[in-house]
């Protein structure tokens, strides 16, 4: 009898380090599963082109952010190497005390981003310093033998399979087996460096010219906290005994704190290391730069809605601090937008809009008319224009081109004024609108920022800024607005420069006002008569009550009011713009469903409704029935939902056999339990074992022929 049980395995494949792109299979899936439309191919090409541009920009940003750190590490390794090669006094002292040059690289808790940093570091070292770089992970080095084997295998550029070697202390290099020990490593290093140095210049490899005669051997511990103390101690002690023969340099990848070195290693071992500390850029600063360069720019037409951006930021802040995962989420948003939005074909650069707009079909024009933002736009127009927009496709295309052009201009202006507003708000105490520009951006996308209490608080604090701060802020705003390519902000730049000139002219006037304010005090000192003294005091009291604002205070109010007028003009939320759905992705619920895992819900759906994942409608049962065509584990799962805290295995087996044999033997319910087929019995045992493995049941100590149910409630 054939079985219908589904048993799946979970296999882990390490991702390739090569650059990924949208494959042909992905393209096929995109075309097949996307909504039926005439421009699916063009949408896919646009999506792929946009992501390639964003990916290239992202890689360049990350390279620039890590450049300072990598340069410092290269400088450190160069110094360590030169000391060894020149046999200087420093190196002699190190040999005497057996100290190993060590770089403690603090990368932060965003562990998923460390691989990218280490790959970049390895490439830089191999290009500029040494070809001998080994990257070690704790999971591959449970013992010192495994560590030495991995180390020598990577340095000698040979693949190692521990399970396939009879002698775990050896590695296979060409036709020879080399014992994994420090003397063997030193012998190999001496032979390799002598061979390289003895070659004539014409025979030397091109890469060897970038390296020194005795390049250092760099060992990178990617996750130092995960290594066992004994492995680290043994390796450091052994290496220190041979440091005069092998120019070894260690790099510790640290996720928590440099103090972990002293917690893992006793003083007798840590004293063998000459440690220098290196700190990478904060992951929050890294994220702010990514958002600044990818979202707060008019370079890319695709934008994220406020809720979507907040989902990605919350996952970053409350889950993993991973910039790489944020970028993957951004990529998912792009794919989901082009997949679900038929009009995303118009999400392109300004130069391509006209061509694509005039190639729209009638159905696509109808899709534009159904957009909520466009319907609101039509309602604001005159009756004659409303009729044209709703009936004339040619007129609609002209208006669509104009609206998309206006949306592009809106983005350019929005970014400029947002940066100007951030200059003011980031300098205020308590940061009512947030310190980071991404927080201000989210506030502006959510609603009209000038109607919020935080904005009002910011204006009140801005009206109390001193002259120096105001002048500095105005100068920064002038630089930001002058970087705009258009003439939109020429008037604003002139106005800000006028404010700066007025501030410069206030100093002389302020000194004169101070002289004038002193005169009543002198008058008061001259008059000693009681009547005149009382009169003068009353005049001073009245003047203080009705004191007018100084010129500086009036000018400060005028500056803040002008900035407020720019905010109200240019920072309106994007959802108030017509056709914003074409370039903005607002599917926060869809994104949350993809990124926020709900394993119990997914498991319940798979077991309770197998047709959902298997795409087989024959397995569908309405009204709570159980199909005998469903996989065995699904039948067992549905039956267990009908039970209480303890489940009788005999009753469970009889119910299972009744369901399975329903189609073949209509009178199966009359069969006794001892006549159950052995095959069905075996299928039941396997299904129950799978259910136990998933954590739904466990053996009961109260009754041997019962199992205990572990899950309750709906999903």
XYZ file of C-alpha atoms in Angstrom:
715
model
C 0.000 0.000 0.000
C 1.439 3.374 -1.025
C 1.855 5.999 1.625
C 1.035 9.686 1.388
C 3.088 10.976 4.298
C 5.141 14.084 3.738
C 8.438 14.214 5.574
C 10.764 17.081 4.813
C 14.368 17.742 5.754
C 16.051 21.058 6.482
C 19.428 21.562 4.864
C 21.670 24.600 5.307
C 23.705 25.914 2.388
C 26.211 28.687 2.938
C 25.538 31.593 0.591
C 28.087 32.345 -2.063
C 30.366 35.297 -1.430
C 30.083 36.327 -5.055
C 27.869 39.233 -5.997
C 24.263 38.249 -6.437
C 21.852 39.485 -9.029
C 18.272 38.724 -9.959
C 18.629 35.391 -11.739
C 16.814 34.159 -14.808
C 14.710 31.884 -12.588
C 13.706 34.890 -10.475
C 12.766 36.720 -13.634
C 10.640 33.774 -14.760
C 8.910 33.578 -11.368
C 8.299 37.342 -11.439
C 6.652 37.098 -14.857
C 4.581 34.055 -13.955
C 3.331 35.158 -10.555
C 2.957 38.896 -11.176
C -0.400 40.421 -12.037
C -1.481 39.878 -15.611
C -0.436 42.983 -17.533
C 1.132 43.928 -20.823
C 4.271 45.465 -19.343
C 5.406 42.731 -16.933
C 8.701 42.406 -18.793
C 9.327 46.154 -18.638
C 8.442 46.238 -14.942
C 10.897 43.460 -14.218
C 13.677 45.157 -16.203
C 12.968 48.449 -14.417
C 13.000 46.705 -11.033
C 16.271 44.941 -11.824
C 17.922 48.103 -13.138
C 16.817 50.136 -10.112
C 18.073 47.534 -7.652
C 21.444 47.259 -9.433
C 21.877 51.025 -9.134
C 20.911 51.024 -5.462
C 23.135 48.027 -4.736
C 26.114 49.675 -6.428
C 25.523 52.869 -4.456
C 25.168 50.881 -1.220
C 28.436 49.034 -1.757
C 30.194 52.320 -2.440
C 28.742 53.844 0.744
C 29.847 50.894 2.854
C 33.307 50.967 1.316
C 33.646 54.655 2.161
C 32.385 54.120 5.719
C 34.878 51.296 6.354
C 37.785 53.001 4.615
C 39.143 54.764 7.708
C 38.983 51.579 9.778
C 40.662 49.468 7.096
C 43.357 52.093 6.535
C 44.158 52.095 10.255
C 44.391 48.299 10.301
C 46.626 48.277 7.233
C 48.863 50.856 8.897
C 49.032 48.729 12.054
C 49.949 45.605 10.089
C 52.524 47.517 8.092
C 54.223 48.667 11.277
C 54.159 45.168 12.726
C 55.613 43.734 9.541
C 58.333 46.350 9.166
C 59.461 45.697 12.743
C 59.877 42.016 11.966
C 61.589 42.521 8.614
C 64.056 45.143 9.794
C 64.721 43.363 13.104
C 64.458 46.644 14.956
C 64.821 47.159 18.668
C 61.028 47.031 19.077
C 60.855 43.638 17.446
C 63.805 42.394 19.489
C 61.981 43.442 22.638
C 58.849 41.698 21.454
C 60.803 38.534 20.736
C 62.318 38.748 24.179
C 58.928 38.988 25.819
C 57.315 36.788 23.120
C 54.578 39.328 22.411
C 52.312 38.801 19.388
C 51.052 41.952 17.581
C 47.281 41.871 18.066
C 44.477 44.108 16.780
C 41.293 44.128 18.873
C 38.605 45.071 16.354
C 35.369 46.138 18.089
C 32.566 45.806 15.528
C 29.434 45.972 17.679
C 26.557 43.587 18.270
C 25.362 43.594 14.645
C 27.011 40.213 14.081
C 25.329 39.614 10.719
C 27.238 42.584 9.262
C 30.638 41.336 10.408
C 31.127 38.985 7.455
C 31.058 41.895 5.019
C 33.635 43.810 7.073
C 35.946 40.813 7.366
C 35.691 40.046 3.650
C 36.603 43.632 2.862
C 39.477 43.510 5.348
C 40.759 40.228 3.887
C 40.653 41.630 0.341
C 42.495 44.806 1.355
C 45.189 42.849 3.204
C 45.713 40.441 0.321
C 45.923 43.317 -2.134
C 48.327 45.487 -0.157
C 50.067 43.634 2.661
C 50.171 39.865 2.538
C 48.698 36.908 0.648
C 48.633 34.868 3.853
C 45.311 35.666 5.544
C 43.186 33.113 7.427
C 39.622 33.670 8.653
C 38.661 31.403 11.548
C 35.224 30.837 13.102
C 34.531 29.246 16.462
C 32.169 26.634 15.022
C 35.026 25.242 12.883
C 37.566 25.218 15.730
C 36.259 23.215 18.705
C 39.839 22.126 19.499
C 43.402 23.225 18.856
C 43.847 20.470 16.253
C 40.863 21.706 14.265
C 42.120 25.279 14.539
C 45.585 24.386 13.215
C 44.045 22.332 10.456
C 41.767 25.178 9.334
C 44.610 27.670 9.609
C 47.053 25.687 7.508
C 44.356 24.705 5.043
C 43.437 28.323 4.326
C 47.033 29.493 4.153
C 48.027 26.676 1.793
C 44.884 27.212 -0.303
C 43.650 23.629 0.048
C 40.218 22.271 0.953
C 39.893 20.324 4.177
C 37.310 17.738 5.111
C 37.882 16.527 8.636
C 35.591 13.548 8.222
C 37.432 12.310 5.136
C 40.883 12.317 6.762
C 42.110 9.314 8.645
C 44.621 11.420 10.540
C 43.028 14.612 11.796
C 46.446 16.125 12.418
C 47.295 16.273 8.703
C 46.200 18.206 5.636
C 46.482 17.159 2.012
C 48.604 19.585 -0.047
C 48.986 18.473 -3.676
C 50.189 14.864 -3.298
C 51.697 15.351 0.149
C 50.249 15.116 3.623
C 51.552 17.746 6.011
C 51.208 17.459 9.770
C 49.218 20.328 11.310
C 51.662 21.860 13.759
C 53.448 25.133 14.232
C 56.874 23.771 13.094
C 55.233 22.505 9.883
C 53.658 25.906 9.328
C 57.010 27.624 9.858
C 58.746 25.250 7.453
C 56.083 25.870 4.832
C 56.324 29.635 5.320
C 60.115 29.609 4.979
C 59.939 27.533 1.799
C 57.279 29.743 0.248
C 59.015 33.041 1.060
C 62.428 31.757 -0.078
C 60.916 30.519 -3.314
C 59.250 33.884 -3.925
C 62.417 35.836 -3.129
C 64.595 33.597 -5.327
C 62.434 34.111 -8.407
C 63.680 36.529 -11.016
C 61.609 39.694 -11.432
C 60.323 38.487 -14.785
C 58.969 35.278 -13.256
C 57.429 36.843 -10.154
C 53.710 36.992 -9.892
C 52.127 40.343 -10.456
C 50.642 40.295 -6.968
C 53.961 39.607 -5.276
C 55.171 43.089 -6.156
C 52.558 44.491 -3.791
C 53.856 42.426 -0.855
C 57.029 42.592 1.188
C 59.761 39.988 1.146
C 58.551 38.446 4.401
C 54.819 39.201 4.492
C 53.112 38.610 7.839
C 50.727 35.759 8.484
C 47.419 37.318 9.560
C 44.979 35.189 11.558
C 41.507 36.683 11.999
C 39.250 35.327 14.739
C 35.874 36.458 13.431
C 33.897 35.786 16.622
C 36.304 35.807 19.524
C 33.589 35.560 22.193
C 32.476 32.194 20.785
C 35.911 30.547 20.962
C 36.574 28.350 23.967
C 39.148 29.656 26.415
C 41.356 26.572 26.124
C 41.624 26.802 22.322
C 42.629 30.476 22.457
C 45.105 29.947 25.278
C 46.799 26.979 23.616
C 47.108 28.746 20.274
C 48.480 31.978 21.757
C 51.025 30.157 23.964
C 52.223 27.982 21.075
C 52.430 30.940 18.702
C 54.357 33.093 21.189
C 57.054 30.423 21.409
C 57.639 30.677 17.631
C 57.090 34.411 17.118
C 60.787 34.944 16.322
C 60.455 32.519 13.377
C 56.994 33.407 12.045
C 55.717 37.016 11.616
C 52.288 36.256 13.048
C 49.648 38.962 13.558
C 46.301 38.305 15.251
C 43.043 40.164 14.705
C 40.233 39.589 17.212
C 36.714 40.325 16.007
C 34.830 41.546 19.095
C 31.077 42.145 19.247
C 30.743 43.254 22.881
C 33.654 44.929 24.700
C 37.466 44.767 24.606
C 37.315 43.552 28.207
C 36.282 40.151 26.859
C 39.952 39.517 26.061
C 40.871 39.689 29.740
C 37.817 37.656 30.748
C 38.663 34.836 28.355
C 42.429 34.897 28.833
C 44.343 34.856 32.119
C 47.032 37.464 32.652
C 49.805 34.979 31.885
C 48.346 34.540 28.368
C 47.092 38.069 27.647
C 50.541 39.403 28.573
C 51.839 37.567 25.484
C 49.790 39.896 23.270
C 50.691 43.428 22.201
C 47.136 44.705 21.773
C 45.988 47.779 19.877
C 42.305 48.739 19.909
C 40.278 49.612 16.786
C 36.652 50.789 16.820
C 34.322 50.496 13.850
C 31.592 52.967 12.985
C 28.416 52.652 15.065
C 25.712 50.629 13.348
C 23.212 53.461 13.999
C 25.474 55.956 12.252
C 25.907 53.426 9.454
C 22.128 53.130 9.069
C 21.654 56.906 9.125
C 24.155 57.248 6.293
C 22.407 54.529 4.256
C 19.014 56.210 4.698
C 20.508 59.604 3.915
C 22.106 58.414 0.672
C 19.346 56.075 -0.555
C 16.051 57.597 0.604
C 16.758 61.294 1.121
C 17.828 61.850 -2.451
C 16.166 62.437 -5.799
C 18.681 60.111 -7.476
C 16.346 57.104 -7.126
C 12.646 57.389 -8.020
C 11.509 54.640 -5.631
C 10.479 55.763 -2.135
C 9.316 54.147 1.093
C 6.151 55.158 2.890
C 6.248 56.190 6.543
C 4.859 52.928 7.965
C 7.112 50.777 5.792
C 10.190 52.740 6.795
C 9.138 52.517 10.443
C 8.818 48.708 10.158
C 12.354 48.420 8.787
C 13.775 50.781 11.413
C 11.969 48.969 14.255
C 13.325 45.614 13.106
C 16.784 47.177 13.020
C 16.509 48.778 16.476
C 14.708 46.004 18.344
C 16.007 42.837 16.677
C 19.512 42.702 15.224
C 21.033 46.158 14.508
C 21.917 44.704 11.102
C 22.416 47.158 8.251
C 22.626 44.246 5.805
C 19.192 43.010 6.868
C 17.839 46.548 6.488
C 19.160 46.613 2.917
C 17.622 43.185 2.234
C 14.307 44.517 3.544
C 14.674 47.521 1.247
C 15.253 45.159 -1.684
C 12.143 43.202 -0.712
C 10.155 46.452 -0.762
C 11.348 47.195 -4.296
C 10.437 43.723 -5.576
C 7.062 43.764 -3.797
C 6.235 47.229 -5.165
C 6.998 46.331 -8.773
C 5.193 43.017 -8.350
C 1.976 44.345 -6.812
C 1.651 47.791 -8.442
C 0.792 47.581 -12.192
C 1.625 51.269 -12.641
C 5.131 50.844 -11.197
C 6.333 50.890 -14.803
C 6.164 54.677 -14.372
C 8.489 54.530 -11.345
C 11.495 55.564 -13.395
C 13.876 58.447 -13.863
C 12.549 61.782 -15.089
C 14.121 61.361 -18.544
C 12.116 58.160 -19.207
C 8.736 59.324 -17.916
C 7.457 60.921 -21.130
C 8.181 57.880 -23.274
C 6.516 55.495 -20.842
C 3.491 57.688 -20.154
C 2.592 57.998 -23.836
C 2.915 54.235 -24.323
C 0.225 53.491 -21.719
C -2.763 51.436 -22.825
C -6.394 52.254 -22.128
C -6.500 49.741 -19.244
C -3.490 51.376 -17.649
C -5.134 54.779 -18.016
C -8.138 53.364 -16.195
C -5.790 52.135 -13.451
C -4.507 55.698 -13.046
C -8.076 56.994 -12.779
C -8.750 54.503 -9.975
C -5.854 55.699 -7.815
C -7.210 57.395 -4.636
C -4.768 60.301 -4.881
C -5.720 60.943 -8.516
C -9.415 60.855 -7.685
C -8.864 63.497 -5.004
C -6.931 65.548 -7.547
C -9.790 65.311 -10.079
C -12.351 66.437 -7.488
C -10.434 69.701 -7.008
C -10.497 70.561 -10.735
C -13.110 72.434 -12.759
C -15.966 70.423 -14.239
C -14.634 70.713 -17.815
C -11.189 69.446 -16.848
C -12.752 66.680 -14.777
C -14.580 65.360 -17.841
C -11.395 65.447 -19.927
C -9.390 63.623 -17.264
C -12.013 60.891 -16.917
C -12.807 60.371 -20.612
C -9.871 61.513 -22.761
C -6.811 59.222 -22.539
C -4.557 61.645 -24.437
C -5.372 64.482 -22.056
C -4.879 62.129 -19.107
C -1.402 61.171 -20.350
C -0.400 64.835 -20.649
C -1.631 65.503 -17.120
C 0.080 62.350 -15.813
C 3.404 63.460 -17.278
C 2.993 66.854 -15.626
C 2.020 65.357 -12.247
C 4.942 62.921 -12.239
C 7.286 65.779 -13.108
C 5.816 67.801 -10.233
C 6.318 64.806 -7.934
C 9.984 64.643 -8.914
C 10.390 68.387 -8.203
C 8.571 67.893 -4.891
C 11.141 65.272 -3.858
C 14.063 67.553 -4.685
C 12.589 70.468 -2.757
C 11.488 68.221 0.120
C 14.998 66.893 0.708
C 16.557 70.384 0.715
C 14.105 71.872 3.204
C 14.173 68.714 5.337
C 17.940 69.092 5.719
C 17.528 72.771 6.611
C 14.932 71.919 9.247
C 17.216 69.199 10.609
C 20.000 71.782 11.001
C 17.726 73.663 13.423
C 16.100 70.751 15.269
C 19.313 68.765 15.793
C 20.857 71.718 17.666
C 17.981 72.110 20.117
C 18.021 70.668 23.642
C 15.951 67.504 24.257
C 15.504 66.998 20.465
C 11.660 67.345 20.271
C 11.662 66.076 16.660
C 14.520 63.619 17.122
C 18.252 63.922 16.758
C 18.604 61.828 13.584
C 17.319 63.039 10.222
C 15.519 59.700 9.718
C 13.312 60.499 12.734
C 12.463 63.890 11.283
C 11.796 62.292 7.889
C 9.335 59.808 9.433
C 7.558 62.641 11.257
C 7.166 64.596 7.998
C 5.884 61.542 6.102
C 3.354 60.661 8.785
C 1.394 63.920 8.803
C 1.771 67.673 8.542
C 4.709 68.176 10.814
C 3.865 71.815 11.548
C 0.635 70.700 13.235
C 2.392 68.551 15.839
C 3.226 69.541 19.401
C 6.865 68.540 18.897
C 7.188 71.043 16.078
C 5.686 73.820 18.176
C 8.126 73.004 20.980
C 10.981 73.135 18.501
C 9.916 76.590 17.286
C 9.736 77.886 20.857
C 13.224 76.592 21.584
C 14.526 77.990 18.286
C 13.257 81.449 19.294
C 15.672 81.326 22.255
C 18.852 80.476 20.328
C 21.812 82.793 20.651
C 23.314 84.767 17.811
C 26.295 82.478 17.206
C 24.134 79.381 16.800
C 21.675 81.183 14.541
C 24.407 82.480 12.245
C 25.994 79.024 12.000
C 22.629 77.429 11.167
C 21.822 80.027 8.529
C 25.188 79.492 6.872
C 24.560 75.743 6.731
C 21.102 76.311 5.257
C 22.551 78.582 2.587
C 25.031 75.870 1.600
C 22.259 73.262 1.422
C 19.956 75.405 -0.716
C 22.754 76.544 -3.014
C 23.536 72.895 -3.832
C 20.155 72.691 -5.603
C 20.472 72.583 -9.380
C 17.299 74.568 -10.082
C 16.310 78.160 -9.366
C 13.541 77.280 -6.937
C 15.487 78.443 -3.905
C 17.239 81.515 -5.326
C 14.835 83.809 -3.471
C 15.243 81.817 -0.267
C 19.050 81.982 -0.519
C 18.900 85.756 -0.966
C 16.617 86.076 2.051
C 18.915 83.966 4.259
C 21.956 85.949 3.141
C 20.056 89.118 4.006
C 19.469 87.748 7.511
C 23.187 87.037 7.849
C 24.015 90.598 6.838
C 21.569 91.983 9.379
C 23.132 89.863 12.128
C 26.540 91.234 11.222
C 25.236 94.794 11.492
C 23.692 94.209 14.897
C 26.956 94.236 16.847
C 27.627 97.963 16.430
C 24.012 98.837 17.159
C 24.047 96.623 20.248
C 27.009 98.497 21.707
C 25.180 101.811 21.187
C 22.079 100.462 22.915
C 24.192 99.419 25.885
C 25.488 103.011 26.182
C 21.943 104.391 26.052
C 20.693 101.955 28.687
C 23.403 103.113 31.080
C 22.281 106.783 30.942
C 19.176 106.353 33.214
C 21.395 104.699 35.793
C 23.780 107.682 35.699
C 20.823 110.045 35.962
C 19.661 108.116 38.990
C 23.011 108.542 40.686
C 23.051 112.310 40.114
C 19.650 113.031 41.672
C 19.705 112.619 45.415
C 16.370 114.429 46.019
C 13.740 112.011 47.379
C 11.007 113.244 44.990
C 13.167 112.942 41.897
C 14.492 109.597 43.100
C 10.959 108.148 43.413
C 9.972 109.579 40.046
C 12.979 108.045 38.318
C 12.364 104.654 39.938
C 8.744 104.664 38.764
C 9.841 105.525 35.219
C 12.326 102.647 35.249
C 9.634 100.280 36.521
C 7.200 101.326 33.784
C 9.862 101.026 31.099
C 10.620 97.481 32.208
C 6.950 96.519 32.110
C 6.478 97.868 28.600
C 9.901 96.825 27.414
C 10.035 96.371 23.655
C 11.844 93.534 21.897
C 15.407 94.274 20.915
C 16.405 94.281 17.268
C 18.170 90.963 17.745
C 15.054 89.348 19.221
C 12.891 90.726 16.416
C 15.344 89.444 13.820
C 15.503 86.045 15.524
C 11.694 85.788 15.429
C 11.749 86.786 11.770
C 14.312 84.059 10.923
C 12.344 81.339 12.700
C 9.090 82.450 11.064
C 10.723 82.347 7.635
C 12.014 78.810 8.200
C 8.508 77.900 9.380
C 7.042 79.258 6.128
C 9.468 77.102 4.084
C 8.470 74.037 6.106
C 4.760 74.649 5.528
C 5.356 75.150 1.820
C 7.671 72.244 0.998
C 7.289 69.569 3.692
C 3.708 68.519 3.078
C 3.287 64.713 3.423
C 3.834 62.714 0.251
C 0.361 61.142 0.391
C -1.099 64.576 -0.349
C 0.572 64.523 -3.773
C -1.264 63.120 -6.771
C 0.041 59.757 -8.119
C 2.251 59.165 -5.092
C 1.185 55.470 -5.158
C 3.302 54.967 -8.288
C 6.623 55.679 -6.556
C 5.827 55.099 -2.857
C 5.563 51.609 -1.375
C 3.075 51.565 1.509
C 2.545 47.830 2.023
C 3.633 47.773 5.667
C 1.421 44.768 6.497
C 2.848 42.761 3.584
C 6.397 43.641 4.571
C 5.743 42.789 8.218
C 4.368 39.424 7.154
C 7.553 38.685 5.205
C 10.059 39.891 7.797
C 8.413 39.255 11.179
C 8.382 35.497 11.419
C 5.326 33.804 12.958
C 6.447 30.145 12.991
C 3.531 28.793 15.024
C 0.979 30.400 12.708
C 2.775 29.109 9.629
C 3.037 25.633 11.148
C -0.643 25.589 12.074
C -1.600 26.683 8.547
C 0.589 24.011 6.968
C -0.810 21.208 9.145
C -4.431 22.352 9.324
C -4.739 23.545 5.701
C -2.130 21.661 3.665
C -3.708 22.805 0.389
C -2.461 26.326 1.157
C 1.187 25.359 0.703
C 0.889 22.267 -1.509
C -1.375 24.128 -3.984
C -3.666 21.116 -4.189
C -7.378 21.901 -3.891
C -8.166 18.187 -3.506
C -6.836 18.440 0.041
C -9.264 21.210 0.944
C -11.997 20.332 3.445
C -14.757 22.711 4.430
C -16.677 22.533 7.669
C -13.833 21.117 9.762
C -13.687 17.753 7.983
C -10.524 15.700 7.526
C -9.504 14.521 4.060
C -8.011 11.039 3.763
C -5.829 12.373 0.937
C -3.984 14.748 3.275
C -0.471 13.892 4.506
C -0.412 11.645 7.547
C 0.953 14.314 9.878
C -1.902 16.644 8.904
C -4.485 13.979 9.737
C -2.824 13.251 13.077
C -2.577 16.988 13.853
C -6.266 17.633 13.169
C -7.275 14.658 15.296
C -5.090 15.833 18.177
C -6.850 19.219 18.145
C -10.047 17.437 19.166
C -8.432 15.888 22.255
C -7.890 17.116 25.780
C -4.732 17.387 27.851
C -3.921 13.662 27.614
C -4.348 11.703 24.376
C -4.919 7.948 24.353
C -2.636 6.500 21.653
C -4.967 3.546 20.981
C -7.978 5.785 20.386
C -5.805 8.115 18.292
C -4.645 5.196 16.128
C -8.207 3.942 15.605
C -9.348 7.416 14.556
C -6.372 7.729 12.202
C -7.045 4.364 10.573
C -10.719 5.263 10.199
C -9.857 8.428 8.266
C -7.173 6.782 6.122
C -9.292 3.738 5.175
C -12.499 5.723 4.630
C -12.204 5.775 0.822
C -11.018 2.189 0.393
C -13.276 0.483 2.926
C -16.557 2.253 3.598
C -17.237 -0.047 6.567
C -13.851 0.556 8.104
C -15.484 1.824 11.287
C -16.607 -1.748 12.006
C -13.086 -3.111 12.033
C -11.584 -3.751 15.430
C -8.319 -2.142 16.525
C -6.368 -5.401 16.420
C -7.092 -5.748 12.682
C -5.393 -2.472 11.738
C -2.967 -2.943 8.905
C 0.733 -2.906 9.838
C 1.472 -0.284 7.179
C -1.116 2.091 8.625
C 0.304 1.414 12.088
C 3.804 2.341 10.861
C 2.515 5.488 9.169
C 0.782 6.506 12.395
C 3.935 5.990 14.476
C 5.961 8.091 12.074
C 3.363 10.902 12.022
C 3.194 10.980 15.833
C 7.007 11.074 16.019
C 7.064 14.027 13.636
C 4.432 15.795 15.718
C 6.531 15.221 18.839
C 9.590 16.568 17.046
C 7.670 19.765 16.213
C 6.806 20.223 19.899
C 3.056 19.607 19.874
C 3.074 16.547 22.153
C 5.351 14.801 24.627
C 5.312 11.409 26.421
C 3.307 11.353 29.635
C 4.630 9.950 32.901
C 1.121 9.555 34.306
C 0.003 6.912 31.800
C 2.338 4.943 29.564
C -0.173 4.604 26.706
C -0.915 8.346 26.653
C 0.847 11.457 25.400
C 0.443 14.997 26.718
C -0.687 17.838 24.506
C 1.533 20.943 24.684
C -0.223 23.634 22.629
C -3.526 25.377 23.251
C -5.487 28.240 21.768
C -5.912 29.428 18.218
C -3.335 31.013 15.929
